[in-house]
mmCIF file of C-alpha atoms in Angstrom:
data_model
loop_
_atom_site.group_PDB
_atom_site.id
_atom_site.type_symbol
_atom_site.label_atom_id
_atom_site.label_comp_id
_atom_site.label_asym_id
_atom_site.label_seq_id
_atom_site.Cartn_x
_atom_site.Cartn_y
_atom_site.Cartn_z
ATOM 1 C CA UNK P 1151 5.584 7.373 0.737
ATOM 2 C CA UNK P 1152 8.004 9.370 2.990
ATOM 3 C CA UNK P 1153 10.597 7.358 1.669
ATOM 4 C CA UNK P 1154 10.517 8.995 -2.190
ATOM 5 C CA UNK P 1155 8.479 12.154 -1.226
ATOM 6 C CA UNK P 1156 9.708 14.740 1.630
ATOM 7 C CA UNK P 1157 7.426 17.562 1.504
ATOM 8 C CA UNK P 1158 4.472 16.769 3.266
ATOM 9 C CA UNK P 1159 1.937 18.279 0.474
ATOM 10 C CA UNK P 1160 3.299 16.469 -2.546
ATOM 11 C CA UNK P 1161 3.291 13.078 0.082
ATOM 12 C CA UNK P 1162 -0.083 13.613 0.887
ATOM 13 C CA UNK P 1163 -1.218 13.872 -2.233
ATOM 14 C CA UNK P 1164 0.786 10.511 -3.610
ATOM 15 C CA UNK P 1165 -0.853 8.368 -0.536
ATOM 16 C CA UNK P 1166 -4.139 8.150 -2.127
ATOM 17 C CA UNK P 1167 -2.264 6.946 -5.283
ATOM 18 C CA UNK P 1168 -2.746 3.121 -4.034
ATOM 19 C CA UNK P 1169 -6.428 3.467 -4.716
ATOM 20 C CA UNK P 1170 -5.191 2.996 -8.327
ATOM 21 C CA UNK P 1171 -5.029 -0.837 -7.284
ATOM 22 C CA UNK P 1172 -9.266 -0.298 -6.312
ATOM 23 C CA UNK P 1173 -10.069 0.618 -9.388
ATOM 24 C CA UNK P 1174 -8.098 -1.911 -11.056
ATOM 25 C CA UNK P 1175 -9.578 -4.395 -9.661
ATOM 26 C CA UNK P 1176 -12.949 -3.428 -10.597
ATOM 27 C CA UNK P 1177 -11.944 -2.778 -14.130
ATOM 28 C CA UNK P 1178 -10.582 -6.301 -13.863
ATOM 29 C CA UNK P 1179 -13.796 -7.729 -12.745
ATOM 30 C CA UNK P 1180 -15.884 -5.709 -15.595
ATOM 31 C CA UNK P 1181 -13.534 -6.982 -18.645
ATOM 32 C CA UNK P 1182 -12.990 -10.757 -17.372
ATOM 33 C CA UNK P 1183 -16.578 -10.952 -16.666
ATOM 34 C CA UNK P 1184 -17.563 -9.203 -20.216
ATOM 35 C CA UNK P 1185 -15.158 -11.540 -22.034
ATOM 36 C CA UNK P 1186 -16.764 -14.653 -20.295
ATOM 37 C CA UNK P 1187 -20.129 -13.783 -21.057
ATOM 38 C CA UNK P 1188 -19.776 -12.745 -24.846
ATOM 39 C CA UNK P 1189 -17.974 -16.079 -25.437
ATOM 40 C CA UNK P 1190 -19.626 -18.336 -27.272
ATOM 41 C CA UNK P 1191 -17.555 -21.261 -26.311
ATOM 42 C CA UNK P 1192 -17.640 -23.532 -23.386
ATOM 43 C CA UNK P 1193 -16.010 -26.523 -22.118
ATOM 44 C CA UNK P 1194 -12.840 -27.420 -20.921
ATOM 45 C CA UNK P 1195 -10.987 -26.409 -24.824
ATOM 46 C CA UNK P 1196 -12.768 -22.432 -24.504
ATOM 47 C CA UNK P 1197 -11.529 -22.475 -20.218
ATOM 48 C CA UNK P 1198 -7.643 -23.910 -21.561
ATOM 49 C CA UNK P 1199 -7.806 -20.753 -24.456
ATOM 50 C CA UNK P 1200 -8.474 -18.458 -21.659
ATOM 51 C CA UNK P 1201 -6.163 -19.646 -19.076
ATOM 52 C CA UNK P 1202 -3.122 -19.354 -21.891
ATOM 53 C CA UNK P 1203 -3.595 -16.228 -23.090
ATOM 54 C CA UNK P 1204 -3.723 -14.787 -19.768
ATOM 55 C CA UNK P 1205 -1.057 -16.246 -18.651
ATOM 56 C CA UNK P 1206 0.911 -14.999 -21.869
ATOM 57 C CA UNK P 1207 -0.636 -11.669 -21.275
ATOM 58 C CA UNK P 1208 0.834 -11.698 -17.614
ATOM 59 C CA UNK P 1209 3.871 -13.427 -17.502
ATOM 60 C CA UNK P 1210 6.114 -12.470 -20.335
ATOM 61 C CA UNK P 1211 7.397 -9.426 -18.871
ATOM 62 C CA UNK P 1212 6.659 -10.207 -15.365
ATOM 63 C CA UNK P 1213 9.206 -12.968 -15.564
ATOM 64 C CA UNK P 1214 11.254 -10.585 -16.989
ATOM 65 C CA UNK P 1215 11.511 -7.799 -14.746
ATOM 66 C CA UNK P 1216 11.421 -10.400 -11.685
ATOM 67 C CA UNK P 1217 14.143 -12.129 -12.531
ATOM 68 C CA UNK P 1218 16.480 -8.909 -13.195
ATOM 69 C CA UNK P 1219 15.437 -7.125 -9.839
ATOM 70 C CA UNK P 1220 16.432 -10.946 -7.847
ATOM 71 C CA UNK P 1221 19.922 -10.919 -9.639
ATOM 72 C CA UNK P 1222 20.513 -7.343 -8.748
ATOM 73 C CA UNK P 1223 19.153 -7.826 -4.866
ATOM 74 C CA UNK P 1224 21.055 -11.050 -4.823
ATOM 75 C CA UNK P 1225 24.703 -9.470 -6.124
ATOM 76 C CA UNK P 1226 23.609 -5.860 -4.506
ATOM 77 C CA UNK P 1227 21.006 -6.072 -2.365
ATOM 78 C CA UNK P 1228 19.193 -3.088 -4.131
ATOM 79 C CA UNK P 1229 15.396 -3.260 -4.042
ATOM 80 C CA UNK P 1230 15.494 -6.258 -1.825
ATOM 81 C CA UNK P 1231 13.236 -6.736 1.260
ATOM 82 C CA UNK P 1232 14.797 -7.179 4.957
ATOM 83 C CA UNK P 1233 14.605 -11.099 5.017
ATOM 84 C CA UNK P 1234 15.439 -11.221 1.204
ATOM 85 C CA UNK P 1235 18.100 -14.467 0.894
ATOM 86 C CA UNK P 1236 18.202 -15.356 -2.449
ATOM 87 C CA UNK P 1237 17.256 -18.900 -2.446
ATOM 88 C CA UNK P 1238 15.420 -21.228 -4.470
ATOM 89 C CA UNK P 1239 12.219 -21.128 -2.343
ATOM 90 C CA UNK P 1240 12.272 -17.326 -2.532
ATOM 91 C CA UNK P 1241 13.060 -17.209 -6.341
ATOM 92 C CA UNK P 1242 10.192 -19.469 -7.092
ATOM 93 C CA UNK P 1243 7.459 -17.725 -4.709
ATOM 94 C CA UNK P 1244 8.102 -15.105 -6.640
ATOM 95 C CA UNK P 1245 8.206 -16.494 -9.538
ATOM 96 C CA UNK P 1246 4.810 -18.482 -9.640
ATOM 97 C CA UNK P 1247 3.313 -15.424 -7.499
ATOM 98 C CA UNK P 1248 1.806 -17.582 -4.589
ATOM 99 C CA UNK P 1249 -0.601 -15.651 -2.102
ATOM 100 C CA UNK P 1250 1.761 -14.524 0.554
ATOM 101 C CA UNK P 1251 0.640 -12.231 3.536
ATOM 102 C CA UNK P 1252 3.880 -10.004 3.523
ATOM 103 C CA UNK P 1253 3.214 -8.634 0.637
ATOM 104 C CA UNK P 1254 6.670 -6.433 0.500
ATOM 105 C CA UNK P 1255 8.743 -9.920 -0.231
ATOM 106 C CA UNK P 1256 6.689 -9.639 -4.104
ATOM 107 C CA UNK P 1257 9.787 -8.457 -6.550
ATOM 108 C CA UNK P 1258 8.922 -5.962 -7.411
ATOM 109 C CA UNK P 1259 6.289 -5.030 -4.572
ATOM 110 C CA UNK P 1260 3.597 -4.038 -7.249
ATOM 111 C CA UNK P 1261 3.395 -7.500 -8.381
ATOM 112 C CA UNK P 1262 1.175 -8.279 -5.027
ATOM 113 C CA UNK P 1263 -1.635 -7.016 -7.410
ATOM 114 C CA UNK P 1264 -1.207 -10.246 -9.998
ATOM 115 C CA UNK P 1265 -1.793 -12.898 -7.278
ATOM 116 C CA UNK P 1266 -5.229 -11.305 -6.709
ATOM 117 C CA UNK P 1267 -5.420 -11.401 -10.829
ATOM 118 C CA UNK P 1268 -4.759 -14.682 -10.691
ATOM 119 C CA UNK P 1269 -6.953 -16.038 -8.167
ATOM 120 C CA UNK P 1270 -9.875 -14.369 -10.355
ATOM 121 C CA UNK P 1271 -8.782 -15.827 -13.057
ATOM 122 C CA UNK P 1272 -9.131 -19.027 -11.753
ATOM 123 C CA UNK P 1273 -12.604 -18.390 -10.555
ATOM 124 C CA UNK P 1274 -13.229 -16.916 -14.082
ATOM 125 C CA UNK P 1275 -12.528 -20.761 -15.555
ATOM 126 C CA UNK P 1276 -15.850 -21.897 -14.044
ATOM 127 C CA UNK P 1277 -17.706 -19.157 -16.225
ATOM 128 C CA UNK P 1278 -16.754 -21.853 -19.008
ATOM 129 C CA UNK P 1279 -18.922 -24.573 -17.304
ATOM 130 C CA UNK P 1280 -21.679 -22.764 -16.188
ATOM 131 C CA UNK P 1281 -22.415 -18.582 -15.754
ATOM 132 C CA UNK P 1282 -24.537 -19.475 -12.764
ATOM 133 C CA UNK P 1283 -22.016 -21.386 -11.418
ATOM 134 C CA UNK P 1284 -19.186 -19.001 -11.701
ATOM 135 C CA UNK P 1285 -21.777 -16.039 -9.951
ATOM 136 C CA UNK P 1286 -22.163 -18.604 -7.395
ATOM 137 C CA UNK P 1287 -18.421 -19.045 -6.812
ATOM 138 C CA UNK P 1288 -17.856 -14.997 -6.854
ATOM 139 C CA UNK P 1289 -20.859 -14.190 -4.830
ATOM 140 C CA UNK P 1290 -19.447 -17.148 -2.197
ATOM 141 C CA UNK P 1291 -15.637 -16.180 -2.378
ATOM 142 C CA UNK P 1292 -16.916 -12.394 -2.052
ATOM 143 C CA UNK P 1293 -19.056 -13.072 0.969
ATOM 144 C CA UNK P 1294 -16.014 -15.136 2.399
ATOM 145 C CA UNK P 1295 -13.830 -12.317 1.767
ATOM 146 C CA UNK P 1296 -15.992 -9.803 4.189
ATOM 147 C CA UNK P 1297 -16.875 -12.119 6.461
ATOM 148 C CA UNK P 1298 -13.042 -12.330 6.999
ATOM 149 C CA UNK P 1299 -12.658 -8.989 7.336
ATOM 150 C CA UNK P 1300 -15.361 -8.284 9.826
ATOM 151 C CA UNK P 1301 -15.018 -11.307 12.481
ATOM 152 C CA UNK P 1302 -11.052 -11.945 11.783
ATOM 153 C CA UNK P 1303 -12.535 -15.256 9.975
ATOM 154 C CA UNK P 1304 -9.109 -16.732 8.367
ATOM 155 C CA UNK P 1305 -9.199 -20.952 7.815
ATOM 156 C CA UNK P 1306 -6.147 -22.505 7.421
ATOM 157 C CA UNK P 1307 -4.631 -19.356 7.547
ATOM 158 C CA UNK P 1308 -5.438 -17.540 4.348
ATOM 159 C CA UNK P 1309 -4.986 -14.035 4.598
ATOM 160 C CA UNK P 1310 -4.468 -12.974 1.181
ATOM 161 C CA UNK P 1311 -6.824 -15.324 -0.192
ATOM 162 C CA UNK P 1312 -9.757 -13.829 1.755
ATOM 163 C CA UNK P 1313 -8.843 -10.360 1.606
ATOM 164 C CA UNK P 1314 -11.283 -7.774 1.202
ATOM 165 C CA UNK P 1315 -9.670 -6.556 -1.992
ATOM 166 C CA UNK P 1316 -10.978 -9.333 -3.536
ATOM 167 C CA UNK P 1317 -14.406 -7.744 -3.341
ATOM 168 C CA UNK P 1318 -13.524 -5.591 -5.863
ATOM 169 C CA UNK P 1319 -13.793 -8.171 -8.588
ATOM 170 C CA UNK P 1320 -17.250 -8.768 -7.736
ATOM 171 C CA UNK P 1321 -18.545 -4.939 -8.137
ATOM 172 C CA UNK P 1322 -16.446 -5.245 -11.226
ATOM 173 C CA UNK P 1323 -18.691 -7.637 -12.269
ATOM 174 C CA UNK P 1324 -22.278 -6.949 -11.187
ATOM 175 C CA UNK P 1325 -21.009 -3.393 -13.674
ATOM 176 C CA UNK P 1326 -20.252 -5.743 -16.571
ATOM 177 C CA UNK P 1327 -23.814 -7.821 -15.637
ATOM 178 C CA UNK P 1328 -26.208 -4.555 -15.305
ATOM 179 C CA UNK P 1329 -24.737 -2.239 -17.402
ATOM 180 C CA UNK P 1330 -26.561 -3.473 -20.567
ATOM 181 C CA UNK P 1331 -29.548 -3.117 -18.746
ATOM 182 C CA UNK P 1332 -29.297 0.318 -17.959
ATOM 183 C CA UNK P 1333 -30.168 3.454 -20.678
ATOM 184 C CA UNK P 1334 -27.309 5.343 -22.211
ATOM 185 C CA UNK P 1335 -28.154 8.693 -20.818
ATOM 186 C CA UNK P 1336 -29.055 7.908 -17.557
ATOM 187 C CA UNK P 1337 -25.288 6.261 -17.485
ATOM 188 C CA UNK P 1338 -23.841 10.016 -18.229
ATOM 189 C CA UNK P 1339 -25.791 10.462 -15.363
ATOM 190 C CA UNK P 1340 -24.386 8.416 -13.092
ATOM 191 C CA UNK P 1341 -20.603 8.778 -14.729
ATOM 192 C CA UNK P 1342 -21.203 12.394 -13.060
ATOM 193 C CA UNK P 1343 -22.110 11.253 -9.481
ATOM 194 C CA UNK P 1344 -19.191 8.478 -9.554
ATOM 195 C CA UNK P 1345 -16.711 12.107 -10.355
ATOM 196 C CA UNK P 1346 -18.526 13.716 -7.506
ATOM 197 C CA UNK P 1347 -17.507 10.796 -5.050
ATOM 198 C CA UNK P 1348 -14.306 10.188 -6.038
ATOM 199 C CA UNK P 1349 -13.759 13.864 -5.572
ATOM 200 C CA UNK P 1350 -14.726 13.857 -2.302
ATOM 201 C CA UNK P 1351 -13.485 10.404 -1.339
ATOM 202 C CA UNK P 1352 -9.369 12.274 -2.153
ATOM 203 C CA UNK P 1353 -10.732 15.250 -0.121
ATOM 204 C CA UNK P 1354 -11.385 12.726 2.752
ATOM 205 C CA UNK P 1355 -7.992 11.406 1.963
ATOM 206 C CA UNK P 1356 -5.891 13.773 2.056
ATOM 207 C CA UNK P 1357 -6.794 14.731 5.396
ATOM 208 C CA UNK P 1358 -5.092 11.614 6.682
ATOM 209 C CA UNK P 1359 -7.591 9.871 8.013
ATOM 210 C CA UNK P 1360 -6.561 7.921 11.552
ATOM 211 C CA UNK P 1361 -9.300 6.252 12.320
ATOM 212 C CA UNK P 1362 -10.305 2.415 10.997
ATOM 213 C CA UNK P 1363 -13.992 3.483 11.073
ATOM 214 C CA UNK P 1364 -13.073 6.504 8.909
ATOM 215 C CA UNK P 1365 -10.966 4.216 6.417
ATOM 216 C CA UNK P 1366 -13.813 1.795 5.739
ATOM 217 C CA UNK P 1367 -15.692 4.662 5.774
ATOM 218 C CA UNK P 1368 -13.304 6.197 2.726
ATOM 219 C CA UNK P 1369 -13.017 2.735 1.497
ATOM 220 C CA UNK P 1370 -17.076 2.259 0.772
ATOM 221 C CA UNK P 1371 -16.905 5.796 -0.877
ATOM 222 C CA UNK P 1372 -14.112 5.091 -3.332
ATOM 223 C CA UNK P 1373 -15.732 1.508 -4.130
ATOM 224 C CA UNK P 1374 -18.990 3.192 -5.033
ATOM 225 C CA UNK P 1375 -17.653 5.945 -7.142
ATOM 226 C CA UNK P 1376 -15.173 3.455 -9.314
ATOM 227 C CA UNK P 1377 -18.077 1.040 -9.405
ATOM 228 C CA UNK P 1378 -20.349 3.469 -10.810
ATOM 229 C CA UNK P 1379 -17.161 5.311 -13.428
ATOM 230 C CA UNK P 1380 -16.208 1.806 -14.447
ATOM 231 C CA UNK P 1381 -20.192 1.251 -14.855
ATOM 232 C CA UNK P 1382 -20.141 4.412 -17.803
ATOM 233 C CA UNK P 1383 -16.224 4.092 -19.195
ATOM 234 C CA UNK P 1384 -17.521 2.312 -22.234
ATOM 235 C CA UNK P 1385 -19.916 5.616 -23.169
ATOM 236 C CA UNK P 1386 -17.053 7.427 -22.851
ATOM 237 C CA UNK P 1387 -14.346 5.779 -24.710
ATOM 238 C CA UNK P 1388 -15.327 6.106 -28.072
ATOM 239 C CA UNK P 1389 -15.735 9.804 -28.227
ATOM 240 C CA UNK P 1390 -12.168 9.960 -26.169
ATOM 241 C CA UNK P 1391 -10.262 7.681 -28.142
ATOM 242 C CA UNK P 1392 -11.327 9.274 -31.068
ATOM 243 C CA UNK P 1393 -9.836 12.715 -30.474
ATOM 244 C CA UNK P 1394 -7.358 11.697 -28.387
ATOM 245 C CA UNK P 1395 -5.289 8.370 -29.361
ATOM 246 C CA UNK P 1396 -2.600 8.973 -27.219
ATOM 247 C CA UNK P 1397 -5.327 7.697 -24.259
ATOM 248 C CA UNK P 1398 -5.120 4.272 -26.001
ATOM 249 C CA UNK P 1399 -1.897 3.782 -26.158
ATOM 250 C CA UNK P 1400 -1.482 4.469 -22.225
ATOM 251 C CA UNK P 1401 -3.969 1.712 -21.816
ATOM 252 C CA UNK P 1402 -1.818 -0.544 -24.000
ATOM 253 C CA UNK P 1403 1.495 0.377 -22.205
ATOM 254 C CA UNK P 1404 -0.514 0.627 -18.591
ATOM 255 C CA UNK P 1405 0.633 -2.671 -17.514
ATOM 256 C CA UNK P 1406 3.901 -2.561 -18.391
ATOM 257 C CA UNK P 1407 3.959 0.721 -16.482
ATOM 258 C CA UNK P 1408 2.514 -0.322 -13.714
ATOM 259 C CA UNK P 1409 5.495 -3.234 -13.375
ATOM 260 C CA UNK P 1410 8.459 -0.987 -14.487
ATOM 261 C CA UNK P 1411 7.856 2.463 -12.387
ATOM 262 C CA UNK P 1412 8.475 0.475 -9.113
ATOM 263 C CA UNK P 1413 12.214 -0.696 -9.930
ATOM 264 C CA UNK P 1414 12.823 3.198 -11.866
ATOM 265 C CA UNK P 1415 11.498 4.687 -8.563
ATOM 266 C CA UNK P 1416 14.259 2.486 -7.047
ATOM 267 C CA UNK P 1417 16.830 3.498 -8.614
ATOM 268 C CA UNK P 1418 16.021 7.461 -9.182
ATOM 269 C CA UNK P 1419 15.454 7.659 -5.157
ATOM 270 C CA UNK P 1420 19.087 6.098 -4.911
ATOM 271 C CA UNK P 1421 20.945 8.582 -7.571
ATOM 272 C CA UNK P 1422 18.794 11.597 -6.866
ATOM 273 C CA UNK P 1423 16.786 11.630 -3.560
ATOM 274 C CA UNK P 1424 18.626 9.945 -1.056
ATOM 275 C CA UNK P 1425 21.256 12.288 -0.215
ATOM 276 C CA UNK P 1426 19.891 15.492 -1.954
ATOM 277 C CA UNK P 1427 16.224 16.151 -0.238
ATOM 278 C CA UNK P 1428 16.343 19.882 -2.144
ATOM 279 C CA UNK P 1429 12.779 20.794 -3.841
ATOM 280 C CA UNK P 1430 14.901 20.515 -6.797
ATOM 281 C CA UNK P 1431 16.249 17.550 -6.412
ATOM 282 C CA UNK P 1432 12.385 15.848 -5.571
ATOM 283 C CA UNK P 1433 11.130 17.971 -8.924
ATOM 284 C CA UNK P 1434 13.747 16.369 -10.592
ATOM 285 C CA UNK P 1435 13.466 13.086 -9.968
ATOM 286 C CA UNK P 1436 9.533 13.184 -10.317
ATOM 287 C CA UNK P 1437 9.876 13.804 -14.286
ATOM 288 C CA UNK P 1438 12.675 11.405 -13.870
ATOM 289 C CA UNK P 1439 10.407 8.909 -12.769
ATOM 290 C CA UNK P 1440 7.692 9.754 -15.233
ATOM 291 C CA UNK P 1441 9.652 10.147 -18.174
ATOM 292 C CA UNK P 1442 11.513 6.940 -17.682
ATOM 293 C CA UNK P 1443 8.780 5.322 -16.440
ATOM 294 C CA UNK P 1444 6.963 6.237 -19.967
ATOM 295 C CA UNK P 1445 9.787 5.448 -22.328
ATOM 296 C CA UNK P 1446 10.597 2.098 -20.479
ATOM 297 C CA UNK P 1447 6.805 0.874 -20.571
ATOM 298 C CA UNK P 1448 6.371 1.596 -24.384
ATOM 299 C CA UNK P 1449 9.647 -0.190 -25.111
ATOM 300 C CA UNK P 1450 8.775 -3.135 -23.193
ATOM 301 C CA UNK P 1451 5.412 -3.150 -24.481
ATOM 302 C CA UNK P 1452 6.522 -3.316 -27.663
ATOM 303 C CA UNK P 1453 9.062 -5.878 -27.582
ATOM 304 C CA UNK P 1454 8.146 -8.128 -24.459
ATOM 305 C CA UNK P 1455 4.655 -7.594 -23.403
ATOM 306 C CA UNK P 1456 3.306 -7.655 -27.412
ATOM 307 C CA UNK P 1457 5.083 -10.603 -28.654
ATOM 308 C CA UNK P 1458 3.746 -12.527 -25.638
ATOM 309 C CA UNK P 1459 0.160 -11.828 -25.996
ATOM 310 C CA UNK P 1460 0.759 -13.000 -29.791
ATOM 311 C CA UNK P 1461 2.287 -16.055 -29.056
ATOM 312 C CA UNK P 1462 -0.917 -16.568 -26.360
ATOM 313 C CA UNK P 1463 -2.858 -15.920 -29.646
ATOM 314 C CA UNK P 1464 -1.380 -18.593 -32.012
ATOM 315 C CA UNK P 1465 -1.429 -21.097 -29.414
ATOM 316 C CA UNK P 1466 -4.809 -20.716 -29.018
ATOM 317 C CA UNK P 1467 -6.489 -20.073 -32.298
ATOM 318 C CA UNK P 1468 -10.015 -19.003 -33.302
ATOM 319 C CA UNK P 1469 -12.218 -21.812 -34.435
ATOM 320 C CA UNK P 1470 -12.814 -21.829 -38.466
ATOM 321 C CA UNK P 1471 -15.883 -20.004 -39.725
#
């Protein structure tokens, strides 16, 4: 963080920014299980429609902006990691985003987050077979997962595989699984409670918390209040994207701005903030970032990340009737 963000306020504040990745996980784990559940095909033909599409919803413009940030770090070295070399094996790591423990050799480093995507996808196929088998292969892979974390439990090495991130998924799941069960107004409720913790989960975090019992602490508090917000965001959305349709389209364009901002913060820190360290030098290239970050996301929404989820659509079309 220190490394785009001098004063120690504004860097404070940015550190809790990676819980982002908590929450998108969980959202992840709501909509994959949703989709799975609601479908009312089965079989190897409904797993194969799901597997394309998400990889045309995922790799279009991940491809993309991989393979323009490993030409650049391999003629310039610019937004390369220290034991970047530019060879085959690294280009195709990256390209086929195998679970790697070192998670800054990902190009760009945000794209750690689709190797945990696509390890729940892969779980997700077995929803196609059987819904009590795939809860039986996310409750197992979940319990795995903390049982790694708490006794150091890694077999044949698997780090990423068994992280505890991967636990998200599963509360993303048991929200898609209960939430029908559960009365409309007593889900306002609880959409208030999940504000109140996450509120005081970035209070806790901004006091930069040392200690690991005091990070799984934070860590428990920030899983239940995004459980219980993901838990009410349908209610919500209807009345929000009604008045405000602008909210939408940032969840159409999220994904692409998740990808691009890394590679813009890049370059910005280069031009702007690595010589200059003025307060108006950092306010500049913070609506640098944004701004470009905005413009670049809608564009390659638009013209990448669209036309691949459409060609994931006619490959895979709806039955007739």
């Amino acid at each position: 963080k220190e490394k785009y963000f001098h004063y120690a306020s504004l860097s404070e504040i940015m550190s809790a920014g990676f819980r982002g990745v908590d929450l998108f996980f969980i959202i992840s784990g709501f909509i994959i299980t949703l989709v799975v559940s609601e479908s009312a095909l089965t079989g190897f033909k409904a797993a194969k429609k799901f597997a394309i599409r998400r990889i045309f919803r995922i790799f279009p413009l991940y491809v993309l902006l991989f393979t323009t940030m490993f030409l650049i770090s391999t003629y310039t070295s610019i937004g390369a990691h220290r034991s970047f070399d530019g060879s085959i094996r690294e280009f195709l790591t990256n390209l086929l985003l195998l679970p790697r423990d070192d998670l800054t050799t990902y190009m760009p480093v945000s794209a750690w987050t689709l190797t945990h995507e696509l390890m729940f996808y892969a779980l997700s196929l077995f929803s196609f077979i059987s819904m009590r088998l795939y809860w039986a292969v996310l409750v197992f892979w979940t319990a795995v997962c903390l049982l790694s974390f708490f006794v150091d439990f890694k077999p044949l090495g698997w780090g990423m595989q068994l992280s505890l991130m991967n636990c998200y998924f599963f509360l993303g799941a048991l929200c898609a699984h209960f939430r029908g069960r559960i009365d409309v107004n007593i889900r306002k409720i609880v959409a208030c409670g999940a504000l109140s913790f996450l509120i005081l989960a970035f209070a806790i975090e901004l006091g930069c918390i040392q200690s690991v019992i005091l990070k799984l602490y934070l860590s428990i508090v920030y899983a239940i209040g995004f459980f219980f917000l993901v838990f009410t965001l349908g209610d919500l959305n209807w009345k929000l994207g009604r008045h405000f349709n602008y909210l939408t389209y940032l969840g159409k364009i999220s994904y692409s701005m998740y990808l691009v901002h890394y590679p813009i913060l890049v370059i910005l820190a280069l031009l702007i903030a690595s010589d200059d360290r003025s307060r108006s030098a950092m306010i500049l290239f913070i609506f640098l970032s944004l701004m470009s970050s905005f413009v670049c996301a809608g564009l390659l929404y638009r013209f990448v990340e669209r036309p691949g989820i459409r060609v994931g659509k006619i490959l895979t079309p709806a039955p007739p009737g």
